[in-house]
XYZ file of C-alpha atoms in Angstrom:
723
model
C -16.081 42.575 -6.406
C -13.254 43.026 -3.898
C -14.740 40.122 -1.976
C -14.702 38.001 -5.247
C -10.988 38.785 -5.742
C -10.298 37.909 -2.133
C -11.842 34.688 -2.453
C -10.040 33.835 -5.668
C -6.708 34.808 -4.210
C -7.234 32.710 -1.051
C -8.350 29.681 -3.058
C -5.279 30.089 -5.362
C -3.023 30.482 -2.271
C -4.543 27.223 -0.947
C -3.872 25.288 -4.218
C -0.377 26.623 -4.522
C 0.602 25.531 -1.131
C -0.795 22.174 -1.694
C 1.300 21.903 -4.805
C 4.524 22.997 -3.127
C 4.119 20.942 0.022
C 4.232 17.242 0.563
C 2.094 17.093 4.017
C 2.865 14.433 6.233
C 0.431 13.371 8.986
C 1.620 14.064 12.563
C 1.400 11.306 14.964
C -0.938 13.574 17.082
C -4.071 14.069 14.983
C -5.666 17.467 14.610
C -8.534 16.337 16.690
C -6.428 15.607 19.820
C -4.745 18.811 19.642
C -7.662 20.995 18.941
C -9.760 19.325 21.521
C -7.447 20.842 24.248
C -9.000 24.202 23.593
C -12.189 23.023 25.059
C -10.952 19.909 27.511
C -11.388 22.245 30.439
C -14.971 22.947 29.988
C -16.057 19.546 28.168
C -17.684 16.477 29.595
C -16.811 12.963 28.445
C -18.065 9.407 29.068
C -16.564 9.512 32.526
C -18.286 12.590 33.547
C -21.697 11.964 35.616
C -23.838 14.524 33.772
C -26.259 14.653 31.248
C -24.794 16.054 27.745
C -25.070 16.031 23.944
C -22.864 16.724 21.176
C -23.151 17.856 17.463
C -20.570 17.306 14.884
C -19.579 19.523 12.006
C -21.543 17.143 9.687
C -24.587 16.991 11.914
C -24.662 20.963 11.753
C -23.875 21.242 8.060
C -27.221 19.381 6.967
C -29.462 22.178 8.065
C -26.910 25.050 7.717
C -28.879 27.098 5.245
C -29.168 30.458 6.991
C -30.792 29.738 10.342
C -29.024 30.559 13.437
C -27.267 28.142 16.022
C -30.230 27.781 18.493
C -32.436 26.779 15.712
C -30.056 24.019 14.532
C -29.989 22.831 18.049
C -33.813 22.605 18.201
C -33.820 18.660 18.213
C -31.601 18.253 21.079
C -33.048 16.890 24.339
C -34.940 19.575 26.655
C -34.403 22.347 24.012
C -37.075 24.856 22.948
C -35.996 27.656 20.550
C -37.819 30.789 19.321
C -37.063 33.549 16.850
C -38.245 37.290 16.950
C -38.480 37.246 12.983
C -40.277 34.007 13.118
C -38.101 32.048 10.567
C -34.751 31.439 12.393
C -32.817 34.483 10.966
C -31.873 37.532 13.110
C -32.511 37.412 16.878
C -33.194 34.012 18.133
C -33.149 32.346 21.417
C -32.886 29.012 23.278
C -34.278 27.497 26.484
C -32.972 24.214 28.003
C -35.033 22.651 30.936
C -37.114 25.705 31.045
C -34.050 28.204 31.621
C -33.756 30.955 29.089
C -30.481 31.686 27.162
C -29.224 34.174 29.773
C -28.827 31.386 32.080
C -27.116 29.036 29.407
C -23.315 29.619 29.814
C -21.754 29.861 26.384
C -18.171 29.551 25.530
C -16.059 29.704 22.303
C -12.903 27.673 22.509
C -13.171 27.997 26.312
C -13.494 31.706 26.220
C -16.802 33.099 27.636
C -19.264 34.595 25.096
C -22.189 35.483 27.039
C -22.601 39.400 27.576
C -20.956 40.108 30.901
C -23.807 42.367 32.011
C -27.092 41.049 30.455
C -25.796 37.283 30.666
C -27.458 37.000 27.045
C -25.780 35.430 24.124
C -26.657 37.488 20.981
C -26.066 35.003 18.064
C -27.303 37.825 15.583
C -23.832 39.533 16.141
C -22.096 36.449 14.649
C -24.218 35.353 11.721
C -23.271 32.023 10.044
C -20.716 31.429 12.929
C -21.606 27.713 12.601
C -19.832 27.442 9.052
C -16.795 27.810 11.416
C -17.625 25.414 14.026
C -15.935 22.060 14.377
C -18.416 20.727 17.034
C -20.414 21.731 20.022
C -21.531 20.207 23.266
C -24.550 20.998 25.332
C -24.410 20.143 28.938
C -27.620 20.154 30.673
C -27.944 21.240 34.459
C -24.931 22.869 36.183
C -22.663 20.937 34.182
C -18.804 21.024 34.762
C -16.762 24.161 35.965
C -16.529 26.739 33.160
C -15.646 30.237 32.709
C -18.160 33.288 32.658
C -21.513 33.454 34.215
C -22.451 30.414 35.847
C -24.797 27.762 34.287
C -28.296 27.433 35.720
C -29.861 25.672 32.842
C -27.020 24.387 30.582
C -23.584 24.871 29.315
C -22.842 25.315 25.600
C -19.481 25.262 24.477
C -18.376 25.468 20.911
C -14.697 24.388 19.140
C -13.890 26.513 16.050
C -12.676 24.567 12.910
C -9.830 22.089 13.537
C -6.787 22.602 11.457
C -6.497 20.587 7.951
C -3.567 18.792 6.500
C -4.850 19.452 3.034
C -5.642 22.547 1.092
C -9.405 22.972 0.464
C -12.069 25.515 -0.270
C -15.850 25.804 -0.196
C -18.467 28.043 -1.801
C -21.974 27.674 -0.439
C -25.187 29.560 -1.463
C -28.639 29.087 -0.165
C -32.116 30.768 -1.011
C -35.466 30.485 0.428
C -38.752 31.782 1.674
C -39.099 35.298 2.840
C -36.262 36.398 0.458
C -33.771 34.528 2.471
C -30.550 34.027 1.161
C -27.006 33.181 2.511
C -23.635 33.373 0.642
C -20.434 31.796 2.358
C -16.921 31.096 1.101
C -14.171 29.547 2.878
C -10.595 28.423 2.302
C -7.832 26.580 3.882
C -4.113 26.510 2.843
C -3.866 23.040 4.648
C -0.506 22.739 6.588
C 2.165 24.502 4.698
C 5.569 22.573 5.429
C 3.625 20.480 7.761
C 3.583 23.278 10.161
C 1.379 26.502 9.379
C -2.247 26.660 8.337
C -4.454 29.671 7.379
C -8.016 29.515 6.997
C -10.796 31.865 6.546
C -14.524 32.542 5.954
C -16.591 35.414 4.779
C -20.332 35.433 4.877
C -23.341 37.350 3.941
C -27.029 36.703 4.979
C -30.203 38.637 4.206
C -33.999 37.698 5.155
C -37.114 39.943 5.072
C -38.359 37.608 7.734
C -41.604 36.103 8.304
C -43.091 38.724 10.483
C -43.476 41.987 8.638
C -40.509 44.256 8.249
C -38.473 42.056 10.415
C -35.590 42.264 7.968
C -32.214 41.081 8.763
C -28.941 42.270 6.981
C -25.811 40.357 8.430
C -22.475 39.813 7.493
C -19.416 38.027 9.323
C -15.892 37.136 8.776
C -13.558 34.332 10.509
C -9.918 34.282 10.014
C -7.516 31.451 11.953
C -3.876 30.946 11.828
C -2.550 27.776 13.197
C 1.159 26.746 14.024
C 1.636 22.967 14.879
C 4.827 21.404 15.682
C 4.732 17.707 17.370
C 3.101 18.501 20.694
C 2.570 22.278 20.202
C -0.519 23.978 19.021
C -0.784 27.828 18.575
C -4.018 29.314 16.996
C -4.617 32.996 16.556
C -8.248 33.874 15.759
C -10.075 36.972 14.641
C -13.920 36.732 13.898
C -16.825 38.811 14.143
C -19.973 40.381 12.416
C -22.087 43.177 11.617
C -25.947 43.246 12.012
C -28.860 45.380 11.085
C -32.301 44.109 11.845
C -35.552 45.773 11.585
C -37.013 45.477 15.386
C -39.458 42.597 15.879
C -39.400 42.289 19.555
C -42.577 44.060 20.287
C -44.694 41.001 19.467
C -48.458 41.056 18.888
C -50.604 42.073 21.775
C -53.994 42.032 20.025
C -55.499 38.678 20.087
C -57.950 39.240 17.446
C -55.288 40.755 15.194
C -53.209 37.567 15.754
C -55.997 35.742 14.061
C -56.537 37.830 11.138
C -52.895 38.949 10.633
C -50.228 37.097 12.570
C -47.448 38.605 10.698
C -48.067 42.087 11.726
C -45.380 44.099 13.407
C -46.166 47.061 15.651
C -42.611 48.237 15.870
C -42.118 51.910 14.624
C -45.972 52.591 14.233
C -47.179 56.068 14.712
C -49.999 58.488 13.631
C -48.866 61.245 11.084
C -50.205 64.817 11.153
C -52.949 63.817 8.752
C -54.296 60.975 11.141
C -52.869 57.935 9.227
C -50.812 55.243 10.444
C -47.391 55.090 9.300
C -44.299 52.997 10.355
C -40.831 54.782 11.087
C -38.586 53.341 8.421
C -35.498 53.169 10.651
C -36.788 51.253 13.692
C -33.583 49.141 13.647
C -31.089 47.457 15.677
C -27.512 47.987 14.589
C -24.360 46.298 16.154
C -20.749 45.606 15.179
C -18.685 43.003 17.370
C -15.125 41.884 16.867
C -13.428 38.964 18.667
C -9.553 38.175 18.965
C -8.293 34.960 20.562
C -4.841 33.740 20.965
C -4.398 29.896 22.055
C -1.371 28.234 23.068
C -1.798 24.528 23.706
C 1.276 22.204 24.696
C 1.805 18.612 25.268
C 4.710 18.593 27.415
C 4.764 14.935 28.098
C 2.420 11.800 28.033
C 1.135 13.073 31.469
C 0.976 16.837 31.133
C -0.970 19.075 28.763
C -1.441 22.799 29.279
C -3.597 25.693 27.537
C -3.441 29.296 28.037
C -5.565 31.823 26.036
C -5.782 35.616 25.695
C -8.888 37.154 24.292
C -10.451 40.612 23.524
C -14.042 41.408 22.199
C -14.976 44.980 20.918
C -18.692 45.831 20.551
C -20.429 49.193 19.339
C -23.960 49.776 18.169
C -27.202 51.197 18.834
C -30.917 50.777 18.353
C -33.222 53.522 16.977
C -36.787 53.924 18.265
C -39.982 56.097 17.361
C -41.466 56.458 20.888
C -45.009 58.087 21.147
C -46.303 60.202 23.785
C -42.876 60.469 25.818
C -42.679 62.633 29.023
C -40.250 65.471 27.697
C -38.677 65.754 31.107
C -37.198 62.123 30.830
C -35.148 63.372 27.780
C -34.035 66.691 29.688
C -36.687 68.830 27.687
C -38.560 71.281 29.561
C -42.587 71.347 28.826
C -43.273 73.387 25.751
C -45.907 76.240 25.361
C -47.774 75.883 22.115
C -50.830 78.278 21.347
C -51.210 78.908 25.043
C -51.218 74.975 26.021
C -48.328 73.447 27.828
C -47.171 70.263 26.230
C -45.481 67.679 28.755
C -45.490 64.882 26.212
C -44.558 64.431 22.593
C -43.405 61.706 20.117
C -39.657 61.295 20.189
C -36.953 59.565 17.867
C -34.278 58.270 20.041
C -31.146 56.179 19.847
C -29.645 54.082 22.563
C -26.034 53.253 22.233
C -23.804 50.429 23.726
C -20.076 51.002 23.289
C -18.225 48.073 25.289
C -15.063 45.930 25.469
C -14.398 42.708 27.025
C -10.910 41.153 27.618
C -9.138 38.529 29.743
C -7.212 35.512 30.148
C -8.009 31.471 30.498
C -5.847 28.906 31.463
C -5.904 25.059 32.281
C -3.424 22.299 32.892
C -4.180 18.542 32.775
C -2.544 15.667 34.375
C -3.228 12.273 33.440
C -1.466 9.076 34.745
C -2.948 5.428 35.084
C -6.433 5.945 36.774
C -5.876 9.415 37.821
C -6.954 12.468 35.798
C -6.543 15.858 37.193
C -7.236 19.362 35.628
C -7.046 22.672 37.058
C -7.496 26.067 35.555
C -9.230 29.512 35.815
C -9.717 32.866 34.064
C -9.823 36.554 34.957
C -12.009 38.629 32.865
C -12.742 42.489 32.614
C -15.940 44.162 31.042
C -16.254 47.885 30.485
C -19.543 49.319 28.795
C -20.743 52.873 28.159
C -24.479 53.319 27.539
C -25.810 56.551 26.243
C -28.536 57.869 24.441
C -29.343 60.512 22.015
C -32.645 62.318 20.664
C -32.730 62.796 16.998
C -36.145 64.427 16.705
C -39.179 65.671 18.712
C -42.467 66.277 17.045
C -43.098 69.459 19.299
C -39.626 71.028 18.152
C -38.126 72.245 21.295
C -35.507 74.898 21.322
C -32.621 72.362 20.870
C -30.417 71.334 18.246
C -30.462 67.624 17.125
C -28.901 65.189 17.979
C -28.302 65.939 21.518
C -27.507 63.296 24.402
C -29.898 62.913 27.007
C -28.184 60.305 29.384
C -24.793 58.637 29.485
C -23.769 55.832 32.206
C -20.925 53.207 32.769
C -20.673 49.780 34.085
C -17.586 47.780 34.961
C -17.545 44.156 35.878
C -14.629 41.820 37.119
C -14.851 38.109 37.020
C -12.104 35.867 38.445
C -12.409 32.125 39.031
C -10.333 29.006 39.613
C -11.232 25.490 39.635
C -9.915 21.844 40.032
C -11.384 18.858 38.510
C -10.337 15.205 39.221
C -11.498 11.653 38.280
C -10.076 8.516 39.510
C -10.886 4.987 38.239
C -10.506 1.952 40.542
C -11.476 -1.776 40.191
C -12.012 -1.004 36.322
C -15.803 -0.153 37.399
C -15.912 2.951 39.475
C -15.060 6.270 38.553
C -15.064 8.805 41.260
C -15.475 12.613 40.156
C -14.822 15.783 41.854
C -14.843 19.495 40.983
C -14.341 22.561 43.078
C -14.651 26.020 41.943
C -14.134 29.561 43.568
C -15.515 32.528 41.800
C -15.273 36.295 42.601
C -17.483 38.755 40.788
C -17.570 42.498 41.427
C -20.041 44.783 39.265
C -20.465 48.707 39.250
C -22.968 50.364 37.418
C -24.734 53.980 37.511
C -27.443 53.439 35.052
C -30.479 55.742 34.795
C -32.773 52.613 35.315
C -30.482 50.737 37.590
C -29.281 53.408 40.099
C -25.792 53.125 41.497
C -24.840 49.464 41.885
C -21.567 48.413 43.678
C -21.852 44.781 44.127
C -19.247 41.931 45.221
C -19.896 38.150 45.229
C -17.749 35.198 46.269
C -19.265 32.014 45.207
C -17.961 28.480 46.148
C -19.033 25.713 43.644
C -18.462 22.106 44.574
C -19.364 19.107 42.377
C -19.057 15.502 43.023
C -20.298 12.234 41.441
C -19.574 8.620 40.846
C -19.941 6.557 37.604
C -20.332 2.778 37.667
C -19.183 0.786 34.578
C -21.959 -2.075 34.632
C -20.364 -3.854 31.440
C -18.730 -2.802 28.350
C -21.968 -1.478 27.024
C -23.705 0.310 29.887
C -22.808 2.544 32.778
C -24.773 4.433 35.396
C -24.033 7.698 37.344
C -25.080 9.840 40.063
C -23.832 13.607 40.612
C -24.424 16.554 42.883
C -23.518 20.081 41.904
C -23.809 23.625 43.693
C -24.127 26.631 41.687
C -24.480 30.295 42.621
C -25.134 33.003 40.198
C -25.325 36.901 40.172
C -28.057 39.044 38.935
C -27.753 40.593 35.373
C -28.145 44.519 34.703
C -31.744 44.348 34.067
C -32.492 42.580 37.492
C -31.353 45.873 39.209
C -34.140 48.032 37.562
C -36.636 46.817 40.131
C -36.165 45.788 43.944
C -32.489 44.947 44.730
C -32.164 41.432 43.423
C -30.268 38.812 45.269
C -27.928 36.249 44.003
C -29.254 32.710 43.116
C -28.270 29.403 44.424
C -28.936 26.049 43.086
C -28.436 22.179 44.223
C -28.546 20.011 41.146
C -28.936 16.125 41.452
C -28.339 13.963 38.302
C -29.074 10.251 38.059
C -28.444 8.717 34.840
C -27.694 5.584 32.675
C -25.998 5.123 29.390
C -26.061 2.157 26.970
C -24.077 2.007 23.688
C -24.184 -0.875 21.024
C -23.454 -0.755 17.180
C -27.152 -0.663 16.676
C -28.599 1.196 19.646
C -27.663 3.948 22.113
C -29.729 5.185 25.001
C -29.259 7.839 27.432
C -31.479 8.225 30.448
C -31.266 10.903 32.881
C -33.149 12.018 35.831
C -32.661 15.472 37.521
C -33.830 17.528 40.541
C -32.869 21.117 40.545
C -33.570 22.866 43.857
C -33.426 26.668 43.838
C -33.159 29.284 46.400
C -33.889 33.097 45.348
C -34.185 31.786 41.623
C -34.723 34.827 39.314
C -37.643 33.625 37.306
C -39.124 35.452 34.163
C -42.177 37.435 35.254
C -43.269 37.293 31.580
C -43.165 41.177 31.308
C -40.561 43.161 29.212
C -38.839 46.402 30.062
C -38.712 49.491 27.992
C -36.059 48.034 25.639
C -37.599 44.794 25.083
C -35.566 42.719 27.656
C -37.361 40.274 29.941
C -37.996 41.315 33.536
C -37.051 38.713 36.468
C -37.912 38.514 40.067
C -36.537 36.354 42.821
C -38.568 33.532 44.319
C -37.653 32.228 47.820
C -38.204 28.267 46.964
C -38.535 26.714 43.602
C -37.601 23.557 41.813
C -37.299 21.593 38.299
C -37.317 17.984 38.074
C -37.780 15.679 35.429
C -36.669 12.875 33.287
C -34.769 12.912 29.792
C -34.543 10.181 27.411
C -32.639 10.274 24.167
C -31.624 7.407 21.978
C -30.406 6.431 18.352
C -31.658 3.218 16.875
C -30.605 1.680 13.585
C -33.032 -0.871 12.823
C -31.711 -1.537 9.248
C -28.602 -0.240 7.480
C -30.450 2.434 5.707
C -32.569 3.552 8.598
C -31.823 5.727 11.786
C -34.163 6.997 14.446
C -32.940 9.543 17.026
C -35.967 10.247 19.357
C -35.873 12.308 22.627
C -38.411 13.052 25.335
C -38.289 15.168 28.551
C -41.132 14.957 31.053
C -40.875 17.577 33.776
C -42.376 19.329 36.672
C -41.102 22.892 37.279
C -42.757 24.645 40.237
C -42.610 27.571 42.534
C -43.312 26.358 46.057
C -44.530 29.733 47.405
C -44.221 33.319 46.400
C -46.215 36.761 47.187
C -47.283 39.150 44.301
C -49.549 42.411 44.232
C -52.702 41.222 42.317
C -56.161 42.816 42.055
C -54.832 45.320 44.497
C -53.833 43.201 47.403
C -50.763 41.087 48.190
C -51.777 37.396 47.218
C -49.858 34.223 48.054
C -49.555 31.702 45.399
C -48.479 28.119 45.996
C -47.100 25.437 43.688
C -47.518 27.184 40.551
C -45.639 26.635 37.212
C -42.386 28.367 36.500
C -42.831 30.677 33.320
C -41.797 29.341 30.058
C -41.394 25.876 31.282
C -43.424 23.163 29.451
C -43.782 19.656 31.135
C -43.290 17.914 27.807
C -40.787 18.265 25.007
C -40.431 15.686 22.470
C -38.459 15.357 19.258
C -37.408 12.672 16.652
C -35.289 12.366 13.699
C -36.259 9.694 11.318
C -33.404 9.395 8.685
C -33.397 7.113 5.513
C -30.126 6.720 3.620
C -31.141 4.887 0.448
C -27.377 5.424 -1.031
C -24.433 6.670 0.579
C -24.597 10.081 -0.919
C -28.472 10.750 -0.015
C -29.868 11.373 3.362
C -33.631 12.145 3.926
C -34.749 13.053 7.449
C -38.094 13.728 8.869
C -37.728 15.912 12.055
C -40.609 16.178 14.323
C -40.914 18.457 17.360
C -43.645 18.583 20.074
C -43.795 21.322 22.863
C -46.332 20.953 25.624
C -48.419 24.128 26.908
C -46.623 26.551 29.014
C -47.527 29.584 30.968
C -45.783 33.025 30.142
C -46.334 34.162 33.916
C -45.865 32.533 37.253
C -49.431 32.402 38.737
C -50.907 29.954 36.404
C -53.318 32.442 34.666
C -55.178 31.129 31.755
C -54.567 34.333 29.939
C -50.894 33.754 30.069
C -50.969 30.153 28.668
C -49.309 29.171 25.517
C -50.636 26.316 23.542
C -48.814 23.091 22.900
C -47.557 22.736 19.336
C -46.337 20.109 17.023
C -44.308 20.660 13.932
C -42.538 18.709 11.218
C -39.593 19.431 8.995
C -38.044 17.553 6.077
C -34.315 17.813 5.415
C -32.838 16.225 2.309
C -29.062 16.250 1.635
C -27.446 14.796 -1.721
C -23.628 14.848 -2.104
C -22.076 13.981 -5.274
C -18.299 13.082 -5.528
C -16.352 14.721 -8.486
C -13.257 13.818 -9.970
C -12.298 17.113 -11.864
C -12.165 20.729 -10.583
C -14.096 20.219 -7.418
C -14.050 17.476 -4.652
C -17.665 17.395 -4.360
C -21.035 19.088 -5.062
C -23.768 18.851 -2.528
C -27.466 19.972 -2.529
C -29.590 20.473 0.494
C -33.301 21.287 0.944
C -35.062 22.156 4.194
C -38.624 22.269 4.207
C -39.867 23.785 7.699
C -43.193 23.236 9.170
C -44.417 21.028 6.218
C -48.129 20.893 7.738
C -48.326 24.603 7.884
C -49.039 24.865 11.633
C -49.838 28.080 13.268
C -47.946 28.186 16.503
C -46.244 30.477 18.967
C -43.354 29.508 21.088
C -42.691 32.796 22.826
C -44.511 35.737 24.153
C -44.858 38.009 27.211
C -47.524 38.501 30.007
C -47.923 41.452 32.488
C -50.476 42.891 34.817
C -51.516 46.608 35.085
C -53.870 48.842 36.895
C -56.564 49.795 34.382
C -57.993 52.832 36.050
C -55.303 55.357 35.215
C -57.250 58.168 37.104
C -56.800 56.375 40.205
C -53.489 54.372 40.656
C -53.449 51.690 43.000
C -57.082 50.841 42.493
C -58.059 47.280 43.081
C -58.925 46.249 39.457
C -56.180 44.696 37.663
C -55.895 43.761 33.955
C -53.802 41.127 32.250
C -51.953 41.797 29.034
C -50.300 39.435 26.510
C -48.154 39.524 23.620
C -47.210 36.834 21.058
C -44.309 35.979 18.723
C -45.819 33.931 15.861
C -43.516 31.418 14.279
C -43.367 30.893 10.529
C -45.756 28.606 8.707
C -44.528 26.431 5.971
C -41.255 27.718 4.493
C -38.398 26.343 2.648
C -34.598 26.724 2.273
C -32.485 25.324 -0.616
C -28.804 25.447 -0.872
C -25.789 24.159 -3.113
C -22.281 23.913 -2.057
C -19.031 23.315 -3.841
C -16.012 21.730 -2.108
C -12.558 21.896 -3.747
């Protein structure tokens, strides 16, 4: 009820402001000023790299509750997956075979990746896409950016641009697996042509496709904007709260996968009567709040600057029922029961993360005639406390619950500076250069990581050239060097090395009114690449290991073709080869050398297409198709680790009706996913283990696998009122 009053009051404020103010359009458009927030990390038609953009309008078509990675599923070289199977809750993205920890994400130029794990946890910001103006995905190293280095792609998001006119929006969607999303937005418009306040509240819920993979999510977004001629100041507060029942264990029984692919083993235990039960609080719980303050200034026709302060606070925990745990690992001495010593017992535990991240980013741009120079940098600090509690032990030791069984701390400082320049000569050639220096220091004293005290100094040069063939086509070539530090999980095994990458890109762009084509070839040569082993650690995080020499090479083609006024075809295809040249691994009790094996989770073929029919201006009907070739979950080309290829089809229908009274418009959306009911798996894990527990180190090795099934046919429908 309070939320309803808040939204009603906000909307009333918006209409009142509109009635009292005669808004005059500034000569500097909102797009021009807002884009300065991301100009330091964005690519454009002059930049010799591969990139794709998505606008607010494109994102809105399928914004019915699924998360940002899923909405990006049809971009070139992209593969997405979700733990719950239906795109709500924990979701992930891979680009050119590189997982989400290697995709550098920024929001308004501010780093979003977790500083320790390098992951981007979209579940912490549910429905954030409703406050996104546009996004850009750069494939490969891309341009210099803030935060962890990009080893697969860079994704930068720009939040809502300010509006001249007051407006509001109420959106609701419902669908399969009891999925529902409720969103309300408002904007006052520019009051006195100077100040705007905009906000959003969202609530999402889904039972998930996988059994008990429920998500209970809420989020907020509040943005104040001051604009005056060449000045733009933005203050943002946004965040989210999530509670998800864990679904990250996957299904390890292949026979069970055939008979009950929705089975979730999380929380399973045997009670005192010998019956299988499921712990009812096997959940992940986390709150995250973000604060950003941006000041953009256009000092003259030649100079623009941007400076931003940011602070992020996170706190949460996940709770597990763990079977047959070694009591000493929890600080509990073995227990004597009936004359028998019990060294193991079932345990309920919580693992907490209490962290904060803050810093400053800045940039300045000089543009005159044929020369454009942009320089900037960032300084960021992360501090995280990791600690755990035991809530219950089956054998009931002489302890009071809960009690803390470990606590450690980690700190990370990240400072970088960069300069970019482009110069156009002869109206044909554009030279591009980009130099970045980055210093990283990381300290941790984790139970699993041991004592870590590392310092890294990275120099990341980039250079390229673009040739304008004519008014409708251009060719480009670029080289980029990137270095990247290990993440926290990497320190749980042998001491990892920093990664090095040389990225070569060669492309051609062609744009006319009816047809646009992008062709890009790439060769990414790695030294000490940290590749996914396919295995998971104790908390479900992917394990990685350094390999000496490896590469990714391929060709990407994407296009948009309008054969007739009412039809649009947007295909994309990636053909690639992703290989580890040589590495050694302990298998079947002996050290074996593997050569030219496929890198895990790197399909050689990715094809997507959107066929859109617009019979009338208000109606869009799209058939969305996606093919992902077979891929391996490990790095030794074991048949046991292979995931089959899959081909899915979705239908998206959007109808918007303009109204003259009360509301500006009402729109209806339908998204039918996987319309042919395909049973497919987009993610999993693979590991090897000694099958003779009585003789550790014996020569017989078994292979284990786990799978994350994705939803079969499901549907979402929504209605949105704009005023």
